[in-house]
């Protein structure tokens, strides 16, 4: 095998050890950690930032420049950022209703993508993103970063390998947002491209509460821009449940909203497996797996308990399934960009987890159960629910191919 | 006939009731209180969702009721907006005339909402209305949303209209037409795109969009992918075409051999991964030498795939040659590769890496050891535990924290009692993490039996820590004789 000199970096191409040029779209709360990471790693450099809020954009660009990204570009329109040929990868930190459009635009321009969780706003968007990643040969990591935590991995591994017997119940703590009330119209602040913030979502008058980036509410309360708590925490906990049950290529089949025929809690169930109950048991743990031979409880902060207690330190047996190990979610993405291997929470996984979040949301909004065929990826026997697998997009904001 | 008349009356009554109910809720949107408006929204949605629940089969009746309310001039605009939004999930073809009429109205927001409802009704009548609206649209701003709606509808009948848009000199318009054809993707759309491609019907600025649209629409057609791979001037389309060839049965050896020499890094790396996975002999034979000349990013791709090679020996040699690489990421990739290769030299190298002080390196070694498909690993570790080399012993003890080896814990207990303080310390640490209840029982018995007070204290201490970790009454009871 003979390689050309240009391949070797001797004719103007980037040579060995070149850094990964990153563009970041969306500069709210969640992007801080990503910016901090990308600005401080030897492997990466931030070359472009994008936000529809000029003030936030200017501030972030100034910060990036102060930290050494002296040529960092500033963009209001993510399409201009994605069109830059020198950018290798894009981090998508927008509100959820923009995830799919920005990610696909980046991938069709040859960029790898890290997209915050939940991966999408609708099930059809997930299918489109999965197709785009395959079509354009891109690496996409979804920010369900609990997969890269050792306690969650160990918990999932114990469950997967049957150490607590047959799992019959799983309890996930998601909490609740306040309702998305009607908001009076207020003037759009100077420098805020509100039309682009809304993007594909239905037009509504501006109100600061609507666009507020707050982990306690803000835009996260609105079905138009997110999936409320099912998407917010469900994208983390349901993701671990999928992993633990070995269902990353499939999913549950029946979704029941809280209140339906006296149901005290929202739940979904797998065909041959357990029932996953939302917010069911007095906050013992973020996720509680209950089997007929034991129990595993795991929470953030490496709070990890088992019954029997000895399970916690059990070493896997030779025939056990060993789950993908990542100790740093962002670094795992960087490694995948380099090796062209799938990252720990790739687009297919992110889509299946987001599907659970969305189906739970559809059941909640309709106030009735939803039946799902995970193989065919379609809702059964409910035409109105089926039409909620996607949403119309506002003129000018159709999904790219 | 005498049964039909009462049924018709009942149906009309049901519809009238439905309209009245919707009108009653819709009128609540006139209340200026945001709370009341929010409640009205919830009530409206609940009314519609209940009426269209599975088994009720009332979508058409509900649609007609909603249209009747939409046509009522007394209904507040805000109510119409939310009725239209609800209609995107329930409306049938019965709404098309009403919605088409709204497209001619003056209210831009309601026109846009009506377009979205038409887009959601999967029926030829809705498609016809959208096509008609596209034909009538005066300018680009009005045309493009209808092109998008016809794409969502996957409307084959709209292909000629969209092909005309694709040929528009305005790039944005052409892109909208091309993207819509790509999304529709059936035979007529592919034919239109092929024709545009063959006849150069698009402007140069939209050429890449045409190529991409053709690639997407003809997904799975390896020949189209090959043609685009060979002719496109766009790096991203070329990479996408290459990817499509790999999955479309066009991945022949000659093409991959050529692609690994590509100046396009993405194609080169995809070709390397594919060629190694396909076990191409031509690639395998020169890989060890070529590795020396490759950029580190290419070597990372090779290392991630090298376990696929026919010869585990060759794979192992290549990975071993990178274990001491300058780049830490490459070193880690080499260790992970050795874990997947699973030969004796690979095992030895991974075990050695476990003693590396740098966390990324020893963590990679731990992962590699845990997952290594090397059945002799257990015997190899037991042999080291019984060997003379303290260094080897310590590495083997570390490995036991990540890989289950039956019978190893008994040796660890012996090492604790040995005169090798470093190994003893490491063994105590390992036992703390991996000792079972049976191990604890044996250790407690040993501690109880020992006459040496200092040794007894030391064993009691580790037993106590293990019992605390196991955290059961049975474990705690074992400690009692040591109190």
PDB file of C-alpha atoms in Angstrom, chain A residues 92-368:
ATOM      1  CA  UNK A  92     -25.676  21.248  18.983  1.00  0.00           C
ATOM      2  CA  UNK A  93     -26.854  22.877  22.220  1.00  0.00           C
ATOM      3  CA  UNK A  94     -30.034  24.563  21.005  1.00  0.00           C
ATOM      4  CA  UNK A  95     -33.486  23.943  22.474  1.00  0.00           C
ATOM      5  CA  UNK A  96     -34.848  20.557  21.357  1.00  0.00           C
ATOM      6  CA  UNK A  97     -36.987  21.838  18.474  1.00  0.00           C
ATOM      7  CA  UNK A  98     -33.834  22.774  16.594  1.00  0.00           C
ATOM      8  CA  UNK A  99     -31.775  19.617  17.234  1.00  0.00           C
ATOM      9  CA  UNK A 100     -32.729  17.699  14.103  1.00  0.00           C
ATOM     10  CA  UNK A 101     -32.415  20.532  11.593  1.00  0.00           C
ATOM     11  CA  UNK A 102     -29.020  21.687  12.839  1.00  0.00           C
ATOM     12  CA  UNK A 103     -27.663  18.144  13.170  1.00  0.00           C
ATOM     13  CA  UNK A 104     -28.743  17.106   9.679  1.00  0.00           C
ATOM     14  CA  UNK A 105     -27.437  20.334   8.165  1.00  0.00           C
ATOM     15  CA  UNK A 106     -24.090  19.676   9.840  1.00  0.00           C
ATOM     16  CA  UNK A 107     -23.946  16.040   8.725  1.00  0.00           C
ATOM     17  CA  UNK A 108     -24.843  16.801   5.139  1.00  0.00           C
ATOM     18  CA  UNK A 109     -21.959  19.238   5.164  1.00  0.00           C
ATOM     19  CA  UNK A 110     -19.641  16.446   6.285  1.00  0.00           C
ATOM     20  CA  UNK A 111     -19.435  17.328   9.996  1.00  0.00           C
ATOM     21  CA  UNK A 112     -19.593  14.934  12.917  1.00  0.00           C
ATOM     22  CA  UNK A 113     -22.122  15.907  15.571  1.00  0.00           C
ATOM     23  CA  UNK A 114     -22.575  15.975  19.326  1.00  0.00           C
ATOM     24  CA  UNK A 115     -26.218  16.797  19.998  1.00  0.00           C
ATOM     25  CA  UNK A 116     -27.720  17.445  23.378  1.00  0.00           C
ATOM     26  CA  UNK A 117     -30.455  15.173  24.700  1.00  0.00           C
ATOM     27  CA  UNK A 118     -33.172  14.403  23.883  1.00  0.00           C
ATOM     28  CA  UNK A 119     -31.955  13.916  20.336  1.00  0.00           C
ATOM     29  CA  UNK A 120     -35.175  15.103  18.731  1.00  0.00           C
ATOM     30  CA  UNK A 121     -38.555  16.703  19.152  1.00  0.00           C
ATOM     31  CA  UNK A 122     -40.415  14.038  17.145  1.00  0.00           C
ATOM     32  CA  UNK A 123     -40.056  10.372  16.247  1.00  0.00           C
ATOM     33  CA  UNK A 124     -39.837  11.099  12.523  1.00  0.00           C
ATOM     34  CA  UNK A 125     -36.994  13.530  13.135  1.00  0.00           C
ATOM     35  CA  UNK A 126     -35.105  10.664  14.766  1.00  0.00           C
ATOM     36  CA  UNK A 127     -35.581   8.489  11.710  1.00  0.00           C
ATOM     37  CA  UNK A 128     -34.356  11.341   9.498  1.00  0.00           C
ATOM     38  CA  UNK A 129     -31.273  11.886  11.659  1.00  0.00           C
ATOM     39  CA  UNK A 130     -30.453   8.184  11.708  1.00  0.00           C
ATOM     40  CA  UNK A 131     -30.755   8.069   7.919  1.00  0.00           C
ATOM     41  CA  UNK A 132     -28.600  11.182   7.515  1.00  0.00           C
ATOM     42  CA  UNK A 133     -25.831   9.845   9.758  1.00  0.00           C
ATOM     43  CA  UNK A 134     -25.736   6.627   7.739  1.00  0.00           C
ATOM     44  CA  UNK A 135     -25.989   8.386   4.393  1.00  0.00           C
ATOM     45  CA  UNK A 136     -23.228  10.891   5.071  1.00  0.00           C
ATOM     46  CA  UNK A 137     -21.043   8.487   7.068  1.00  0.00           C
ATOM     47  CA  UNK A 138     -21.020  10.697  10.162  1.00  0.00           C
ATOM     48  CA  UNK A 139     -20.389  10.055  13.826  1.00  0.00           C
ATOM     49  CA  UNK A 140     -23.146  11.371  16.096  1.00  0.00           C
ATOM     50  CA  UNK A 141     -23.068  11.280  19.866  1.00  0.00           C
ATOM     51  CA  UNK A 142     -26.195  12.104  21.896  1.00  0.00           C
ATOM     52  CA  UNK A 143     -25.619  13.879  25.201  1.00  0.00           C
ATOM     53  CA  UNK A 144     -27.237  11.201  27.398  1.00  0.00           C
ATOM     54  CA  UNK A 145     -23.999  11.200  29.340  1.00  0.00           C
ATOM     55  CA  UNK A 146     -25.053   8.862  32.153  1.00  0.00           C
ATOM     56  CA  UNK A 147     -23.814   6.072  29.862  1.00  0.00           C
ATOM     57  CA  UNK A 148     -20.296   7.362  30.478  1.00  0.00           C
ATOM     58  CA  UNK A 149     -20.634   7.122  34.254  1.00  0.00           C
ATOM     59  CA  UNK A 150     -19.156   4.000  35.837  1.00  0.00           C
ATOM     60  CA  UNK A 151     -21.975   3.512  38.347  1.00  0.00           C
ATOM     61  CA  UNK A 152     -24.716   3.643  35.716  1.00  0.00           C
ATOM     62  CA  UNK A 153     -22.704   1.306  33.480  1.00  0.00           C
ATOM     63  CA  UNK A 154     -22.104  -1.164  36.289  1.00  0.00           C
ATOM     64  CA  UNK A 155     -25.783  -1.034  37.277  1.00  0.00           C
ATOM     65  CA  UNK A 156     -26.849  -1.667  33.695  1.00  0.00           C
ATOM     66  CA  UNK A 157     -24.331  -4.491  33.379  1.00  0.00           C
ATOM     67  CA  UNK A 158     -25.624  -6.244  36.511  1.00  0.00           C
ATOM     68  CA  UNK A 159     -29.194  -6.035  35.253  1.00  0.00           C
ATOM     69  CA  UNK A 160     -28.240  -7.118  31.735  1.00  0.00           C
ATOM     70  CA  UNK A 161     -26.453 -10.204  33.034  1.00  0.00           C
ATOM     71  CA  UNK A 162     -29.318 -11.324  35.216  1.00  0.00           C
ATOM     72  CA  UNK A 163     -27.713 -10.745  38.618  1.00  0.00           C
ATOM     73  CA  UNK A 164     -31.017  -9.564  40.083  1.00  0.00           C
ATOM     74  CA  UNK A 165     -33.003 -12.258  38.319  1.00  0.00           C
ATOM     75  CA  UNK A 166     -35.924 -11.415  36.100  1.00  0.00           C
ATOM     76  CA  UNK A 167     -36.557  -7.688  36.263  1.00  0.00           C
ATOM     77  CA  UNK A 168     -40.255  -6.919  36.722  1.00  0.00           C
ATOM     78  CA  UNK A 169     -40.301  -3.261  37.743  1.00  0.00           C
ATOM     79  CA  UNK A 170     -38.119  -0.246  37.092  1.00  0.00           C
ATOM     80  CA  UNK A 171     -38.768   3.119  38.691  1.00  0.00           C
ATOM     81  CA  UNK A 172     -37.345   6.287  37.155  1.00  0.00           C
ATOM     82  CA  UNK A 173     -37.508   9.642  38.891  1.00  0.00           C
ATOM     83  CA  UNK A 174     -38.202  12.429  36.405  1.00  0.00           C
ATOM     84  CA  UNK A 175     -39.988  15.103  38.449  1.00  0.00           C
ATOM     85  CA  UNK A 176     -42.386  17.584  36.873  1.00  0.00           C
ATOM     86  CA  UNK A 177     -42.320  21.003  35.234  1.00  0.00           C
ATOM     87  CA  UNK A 178     -44.972  23.634  35.863  1.00  0.00           C
ATOM     88  CA  UNK A 179     -47.656  23.843  33.144  1.00  0.00           C
ATOM     89  CA  UNK A 180     -46.908  25.874  30.012  1.00  0.00           C
ATOM     90  CA  UNK A 181     -49.335  28.698  30.524  1.00  0.00           C
ATOM     91  CA  UNK A 182     -50.509  31.246  27.985  1.00  0.00           C
ATOM     92  CA  UNK A 183     -48.106  34.186  27.943  1.00  0.00           C
ATOM     93  CA  UNK A 184     -48.833  37.798  27.041  1.00  0.00           C
ATOM     94  CA  UNK A 185     -46.925  39.348  24.155  1.00  0.00           C
ATOM     95  CA  UNK A 186     -43.912  41.457  25.064  1.00  0.00           C
ATOM     96  CA  UNK A 187     -41.406  43.373  22.946  1.00  0.00           C
ATOM     97  CA  UNK A 188     -38.610  41.327  21.397  1.00  0.00           C
ATOM     98  CA  UNK A 189     -35.289  42.428  22.916  1.00  0.00           C
ATOM     99  CA  UNK A 190     -32.772  44.201  20.724  1.00  0.00           C
ATOM    100  CA  UNK A 191     -30.422  41.755  19.039  1.00  0.00           C
ATOM    101  CA  UNK A 192     -32.700  38.728  19.475  1.00  0.00           C
ATOM    102  CA  UNK A 193     -33.626  36.981  16.205  1.00  0.00           C
ATOM    103  CA  UNK A 194     -36.876  35.663  17.625  1.00  0.00           C
ATOM    104  CA  UNK A 195     -38.217  34.296  14.346  1.00  0.00           C
ATOM    105  CA  UNK A 196     -35.138  32.100  14.010  1.00  0.00           C
ATOM    106  CA  UNK A 197     -35.365  31.080  17.673  1.00  0.00           C
ATOM    107  CA  UNK A 198     -38.889  29.779  16.968  1.00  0.00           C
ATOM    108  CA  UNK A 199     -37.707  28.247  13.694  1.00  0.00           C
ATOM    109  CA  UNK A 200     -39.855  25.245  12.790  1.00  0.00           C
ATOM    110  CA  UNK A 201     -42.083  25.631  15.882  1.00  0.00           C
ATOM    111  CA  UNK A 202     -45.517  27.272  15.598  1.00  0.00           C
ATOM    112  CA  UNK A 203     -45.540  31.035  15.743  1.00  0.00           C
ATOM    113  CA  UNK A 204     -46.310  32.489  19.171  1.00  0.00           C
ATOM    114  CA  UNK A 205     -45.806  36.014  20.435  1.00  0.00           C
ATOM    115  CA  UNK A 206     -42.555  36.758  22.245  1.00  0.00           C
ATOM    116  CA  UNK A 207     -42.376  36.498  25.991  1.00  0.00           C
ATOM    117  CA  UNK A 208     -39.099  36.078  27.899  1.00  0.00           C
ATOM    118  CA  UNK A 209     -40.517  33.109  29.831  1.00  0.00           C
ATOM    119  CA  UNK A 210     -41.060  31.245  26.565  1.00  0.00           C
ATOM    120  CA  UNK A 211     -37.418  31.458  25.486  1.00  0.00           C
ATOM    121  CA  UNK A 212     -35.871  31.223  28.935  1.00  0.00           C
ATOM    122  CA  UNK A 213     -33.096  28.660  29.233  1.00  0.00           C
ATOM    123  CA  UNK A 214     -33.736  27.274  32.699  1.00  0.00           C
ATOM    124  CA  UNK A 215     -33.338  23.745  33.999  1.00  0.00           C
ATOM    125  CA  UNK A 216     -36.381  24.410  36.174  1.00  0.00           C
ATOM    126  CA  UNK A 217     -38.700  25.491  33.373  1.00  0.00           C
ATOM    127  CA  UNK A 218     -38.582  28.148  30.672  1.00  0.00           C
ATOM    128  CA  UNK A 219     -38.858  26.715  27.134  1.00  0.00           C
ATOM    129  CA  UNK A 220     -38.572  23.204  28.556  1.00  0.00           C
ATOM    130  CA  UNK A 221     -42.182  23.512  29.800  1.00  0.00           C
ATOM    131  CA  UNK A 222     -43.585  23.891  26.286  1.00  0.00           C
ATOM    132  CA  UNK A 223     -44.485  20.929  24.065  1.00  0.00           C
ATOM    133  CA  UNK A 224     -43.628  23.149  21.101  1.00  0.00           C
ATOM    134  CA  UNK A 225     -39.910  23.218  21.985  1.00  0.00           C
ATOM    135  CA  UNK A 226     -39.323  20.169  24.134  1.00  0.00           C
ATOM    136  CA  UNK A 227     -40.823  17.003  25.557  1.00  0.00           C
ATOM    137  CA  UNK A 228     -41.148  18.295  29.103  1.00  0.00           C
ATOM    138  CA  UNK A 229     -39.780  15.953  31.783  1.00  0.00           C
ATOM    139  CA  UNK A 230     -40.067  12.856  29.612  1.00  0.00           C
ATOM    140  CA  UNK A 231     -37.496  14.395  27.305  1.00  0.00           C
ATOM    141  CA  UNK A 232     -35.554  16.224  29.967  1.00  0.00           C
ATOM    142  CA  UNK A 233     -34.809  13.426  32.477  1.00  0.00           C
ATOM    143  CA  UNK A 234     -36.356  10.585  30.523  1.00  0.00           C
ATOM    144  CA  UNK A 235     -33.643  11.020  27.924  1.00  0.00           C
ATOM    145  CA  UNK A 236     -31.172  10.108  30.676  1.00  0.00           C
ATOM    146  CA  UNK A 237     -32.980   7.478  32.722  1.00  0.00           C
ATOM    147  CA  UNK A 238     -34.988   5.720  29.986  1.00  0.00           C
ATOM    148  CA  UNK A 239     -31.703   5.567  28.103  1.00  0.00           C
ATOM    149  CA  UNK A 240     -30.044   3.628  30.938  1.00  0.00           C
ATOM    150  CA  UNK A 241     -33.095   1.345  31.163  1.00  0.00           C
ATOM    151  CA  UNK A 242     -32.831   0.563  27.437  1.00  0.00           C
ATOM    152  CA  UNK A 243     -29.125  -0.182  27.871  1.00  0.00           C
ATOM    153  CA  UNK A 244     -29.676  -2.394  30.910  1.00  0.00           C
ATOM    154  CA  UNK A 245     -32.389  -4.387  29.181  1.00  0.00           C
ATOM    155  CA  UNK A 246     -30.424  -4.775  25.953  1.00  0.00           C
ATOM    156  CA  UNK A 247     -33.122  -2.949  24.014  1.00  0.00           C
ATOM    157  CA  UNK A 248     -31.038  -0.330  22.231  1.00  0.00           C
ATOM    158  CA  UNK A 249     -32.352  -1.474  18.857  1.00  0.00           C
ATOM    159  CA  UNK A 250     -35.936  -1.815  20.026  1.00  0.00           C
ATOM    160  CA  UNK A 251     -38.146  -0.441  22.784  1.00  0.00           C
ATOM    161  CA  UNK A 252     -41.269  -0.743  24.917  1.00  0.00           C
ATOM    162  CA  UNK A 253     -44.663  -1.521  23.392  1.00  0.00           C
ATOM    163  CA  UNK A 254     -47.260   0.077  25.630  1.00  0.00           C
ATOM    164  CA  UNK A 255     -47.382   3.586  27.109  1.00  0.00           C
ATOM    165  CA  UNK A 256     -49.918   4.636  29.726  1.00  0.00           C
ATOM    166  CA  UNK A 257     -50.314   8.209  30.994  1.00  0.00           C
ATOM    167  CA  UNK A 258     -50.820   9.125  34.625  1.00  0.00           C
ATOM    168  CA  UNK A 259     -54.523   9.238  35.453  1.00  0.00           C
ATOM    169  CA  UNK A 260     -55.680   6.843  32.755  1.00  0.00           C
ATOM    170  CA  UNK A 261     -58.188   4.463  34.346  1.00  0.00           C
ATOM    171  CA  UNK A 262     -56.847   5.337  37.784  1.00  0.00           C
ATOM    172  CA  UNK A 263     -53.144   4.905  36.965  1.00  0.00           C
ATOM    173  CA  UNK A 264     -51.327   6.666  39.788  1.00  0.00           C
ATOM    174  CA  UNK A 265     -48.177   7.008  37.700  1.00  0.00           C
ATOM    175  CA  UNK A 266     -47.194   7.183  34.068  1.00  0.00           C
ATOM    176  CA  UNK A 267     -45.629   3.916  32.906  1.00  0.00           C
ATOM    177  CA  UNK A 268     -44.526   1.982  29.861  1.00  0.00           C
ATOM    178  CA  UNK A 269     -43.913  -1.709  29.433  1.00  0.00           C
ATOM    179  CA  UNK A 270     -41.812  -4.001  27.304  1.00  0.00           C
ATOM    180  CA  UNK A 271     -43.288  -7.009  25.521  1.00  0.00           C
ATOM    181  CA  UNK A 272     -41.417  -9.658  27.471  1.00  0.00           C
ATOM    182  CA  UNK A 273     -40.051  -7.565  30.225  1.00  0.00           C
ATOM    183  CA  UNK A 274     -40.649  -5.081  32.938  1.00  0.00           C
ATOM    184  CA  UNK A 275     -42.880  -2.154  33.573  1.00  0.00           C
ATOM    185  CA  UNK A 276     -41.067   1.197  33.779  1.00  0.00           C
ATOM    186  CA  UNK A 277     -42.852   3.502  36.235  1.00  0.00           C
ATOM    187  CA  UNK A 278     -42.275   7.221  36.330  1.00  0.00           C
ATOM    188  CA  UNK A 279     -41.804   8.860  39.746  1.00  0.00           C
ATOM    189  CA  UNK A 280     -43.110   5.902  41.654  1.00  0.00           C
ATOM    190  CA  UNK A 281     -41.430   5.311  44.963  1.00  0.00           C
ATOM    191  CA  UNK A 282     -40.473   8.110  47.272  1.00  0.00           C
ATOM    192  CA  UNK A 283     -37.135   9.051  45.698  1.00  0.00           C
ATOM    193  CA  UNK A 284     -35.058   6.061  46.759  1.00  0.00           C
ATOM    194  CA  UNK A 285     -32.888   6.478  43.693  1.00  0.00           C
ATOM    195  CA  UNK A 286     -32.927   8.068  40.263  1.00  0.00           C
ATOM    196  CA  UNK A 287     -33.332   4.617  38.752  1.00  0.00           C
ATOM    197  CA  UNK A 288     -34.410   1.547  40.671  1.00  0.00           C
ATOM    198  CA  UNK A 289     -34.312  -1.856  38.969  1.00  0.00           C
ATOM    199  CA  UNK A 290     -36.334  -4.460  40.866  1.00  0.00           C
ATOM    200  CA  UNK A 291     -35.851  -8.116  40.016  1.00  0.00           C
ATOM    201  CA  UNK A 292     -37.121 -11.343  41.537  1.00  0.00           C
ATOM    202  CA  UNK A 293     -33.669 -12.002  43.028  1.00  0.00           C
ATOM    203  CA  UNK A 294     -32.499  -8.549  44.000  1.00  0.00           C
ATOM    204  CA  UNK A 295     -32.428  -4.862  43.326  1.00  0.00           C
ATOM    205  CA  UNK A 296     -30.108  -2.254  41.855  1.00  0.00           C
ATOM    206  CA  UNK A 297     -30.423   1.439  42.698  1.00  0.00           C
ATOM    207  CA  UNK A 298     -28.363   4.080  40.970  1.00  0.00           C
ATOM    208  CA  UNK A 299     -28.271   7.863  41.010  1.00  0.00           C
ATOM    209  CA  UNK A 300     -25.963  10.636  39.953  1.00  0.00           C
ATOM    210  CA  UNK A 301     -23.026  11.357  42.232  1.00  0.00           C
ATOM    211  CA  UNK A 302     -22.063   7.662  42.042  1.00  0.00           C
ATOM    212  CA  UNK A 303     -24.832   6.695  44.443  1.00  0.00           C
ATOM    213  CA  UNK A 304     -24.998   3.016  43.654  1.00  0.00           C
ATOM    214  CA  UNK A 305     -26.537   0.346  45.868  1.00  0.00           C
ATOM    215  CA  UNK A 306     -27.477  -3.253  45.359  1.00  0.00           C
ATOM    216  CA  UNK A 307     -29.458  -5.941  47.151  1.00  0.00           C
ATOM    217  CA  UNK A 308     -27.677  -8.158  47.884  1.00  0.00           C
ATOM    218  CA  UNK A 309     -24.954  -5.627  48.657  1.00  0.00           C
ATOM    219  CA  UNK A 310     -22.167  -7.875  47.341  1.00  0.00           C
ATOM    220  CA  UNK A 311     -23.412  -7.473  43.783  1.00  0.00           C
ATOM    221  CA  UNK A 312     -21.978  -3.990  43.670  1.00  0.00           C
ATOM    222  CA  UNK A 313     -18.391  -5.224  43.434  1.00  0.00           C
ATOM    223  CA  UNK A 314     -19.003  -8.390  41.513  1.00  0.00           C
ATOM    224  CA  UNK A 315     -16.608  -9.005  38.666  1.00  0.00           C
ATOM    225  CA  UNK A 316     -18.150 -10.070  35.376  1.00  0.00           C
ATOM    226  CA  UNK A 317     -17.992 -13.777  34.618  1.00  0.00           C
ATOM    227  CA  UNK A 318     -16.371 -14.930  31.366  1.00  0.00           C
ATOM    228  CA  UNK A 319     -19.688 -15.286  29.544  1.00  0.00           C
ATOM    229  CA  UNK A 320     -21.173 -12.047  30.817  1.00  0.00           C
ATOM    230  CA  UNK A 321     -22.073  -9.252  28.437  1.00  0.00           C
ATOM    231  CA  UNK A 322     -19.639  -6.377  28.965  1.00  0.00           C
ATOM    232  CA  UNK A 323     -21.173  -3.046  28.132  1.00  0.00           C
ATOM    233  CA  UNK A 324     -19.318  -0.369  26.177  1.00  0.00           C
ATOM    234  CA  UNK A 325     -17.088   1.490  28.595  1.00  0.00           C
ATOM    235  CA  UNK A 326     -16.591   5.222  28.379  1.00  0.00           C
ATOM    236  CA  UNK A 327     -15.302   7.361  31.210  1.00  0.00           C
ATOM    237  CA  UNK A 328     -15.889  10.702  29.541  1.00  0.00           C
ATOM    238  CA  UNK A 329     -18.827  11.274  27.226  1.00  0.00           C
ATOM    239  CA  UNK A 330     -17.294  14.127  25.266  1.00  0.00           C
ATOM    240  CA  UNK A 331     -13.923  12.396  24.964  1.00  0.00           C
ATOM    241  CA  UNK A 332     -15.679   9.279  23.763  1.00  0.00           C
ATOM    242  CA  UNK A 333     -17.117  11.394  20.934  1.00  0.00           C
ATOM    243  CA  UNK A 334     -13.680  12.794  20.114  1.00  0.00           C
ATOM    244  CA  UNK A 335     -12.262   9.252  20.040  1.00  0.00           C
ATOM    245  CA  UNK A 336     -15.070   8.164  17.740  1.00  0.00           C
ATOM    246  CA  UNK A 337     -14.355  11.034  15.398  1.00  0.00           C
ATOM    247  CA  UNK A 338     -10.797   9.767  15.193  1.00  0.00           C
ATOM    248  CA  UNK A 339     -11.486   6.069  14.895  1.00  0.00           C
ATOM    249  CA  UNK A 340     -14.737   6.392  12.878  1.00  0.00           C
ATOM    250  CA  UNK A 341     -16.325   3.903  15.264  1.00  0.00           C
ATOM    251  CA  UNK A 342     -19.764   4.372  16.759  1.00  0.00           C
ATOM    252  CA  UNK A 343     -19.723   6.310  20.059  1.00  0.00           C
ATOM    253  CA  UNK A 344     -21.363   5.049  23.224  1.00  0.00           C
ATOM    254  CA  UNK A 345     -24.672   6.839  22.603  1.00  0.00           C
ATOM    255  CA  UNK A 346     -24.865   6.895  18.833  1.00  0.00           C
ATOM    256  CA  UNK A 347     -27.684   8.163  16.666  1.00  0.00           C
ATOM    257  CA  UNK A 348     -29.586   4.853  16.628  1.00  0.00           C
ATOM    258  CA  UNK A 349     -29.525   4.625  20.414  1.00  0.00           C
ATOM    259  CA  UNK A 350     -30.440   8.283  20.831  1.00  0.00           C
ATOM    260  CA  UNK A 351     -33.356   7.860  18.455  1.00  0.00           C
ATOM    261  CA  UNK A 352     -34.734   4.830  20.293  1.00  0.00           C
ATOM    262  CA  UNK A 353     -34.461   6.562  23.669  1.00  0.00           C
ATOM    263  CA  UNK A 354     -36.042   9.751  22.343  1.00  0.00           C
ATOM    264  CA  UNK A 355     -38.839   7.629  20.870  1.00  0.00           C
ATOM    265  CA  UNK A 356     -39.729   6.459  24.396  1.00  0.00           C
ATOM    266  CA  UNK A 357     -39.758  10.076  25.595  1.00  0.00           C
ATOM    267  CA  UNK A 358     -42.017  11.136  22.714  1.00  0.00           C
ATOM    268  CA  UNK A 359     -44.431   8.209  22.989  1.00  0.00           C
ATOM    269  CA  UNK A 360     -44.790   8.897  26.714  1.00  0.00           C
ATOM    270  CA  UNK A 361     -45.505  12.519  25.808  1.00  0.00           C
ATOM    271  CA  UNK A 362     -48.061  11.583  23.145  1.00  0.00           C
ATOM    272  CA  UNK A 363     -49.891   9.349  25.625  1.00  0.00           C
ATOM    273  CA  UNK A 364     -49.807  12.160  28.191  1.00  0.00           C
ATOM    274  CA  UNK A 365     -51.150  14.746  25.752  1.00  0.00           C
ATOM    275  CA  UNK A 366     -53.911  12.485  24.456  1.00  0.00           C
ATOM    276  CA  UNK A 367     -54.794  11.170  27.911  1.00  0.00           C
ATOM    277  CA  UNK A 368     -54.898   7.602  26.648  1.00  0.00           C
TER     278      UNK A 368
END
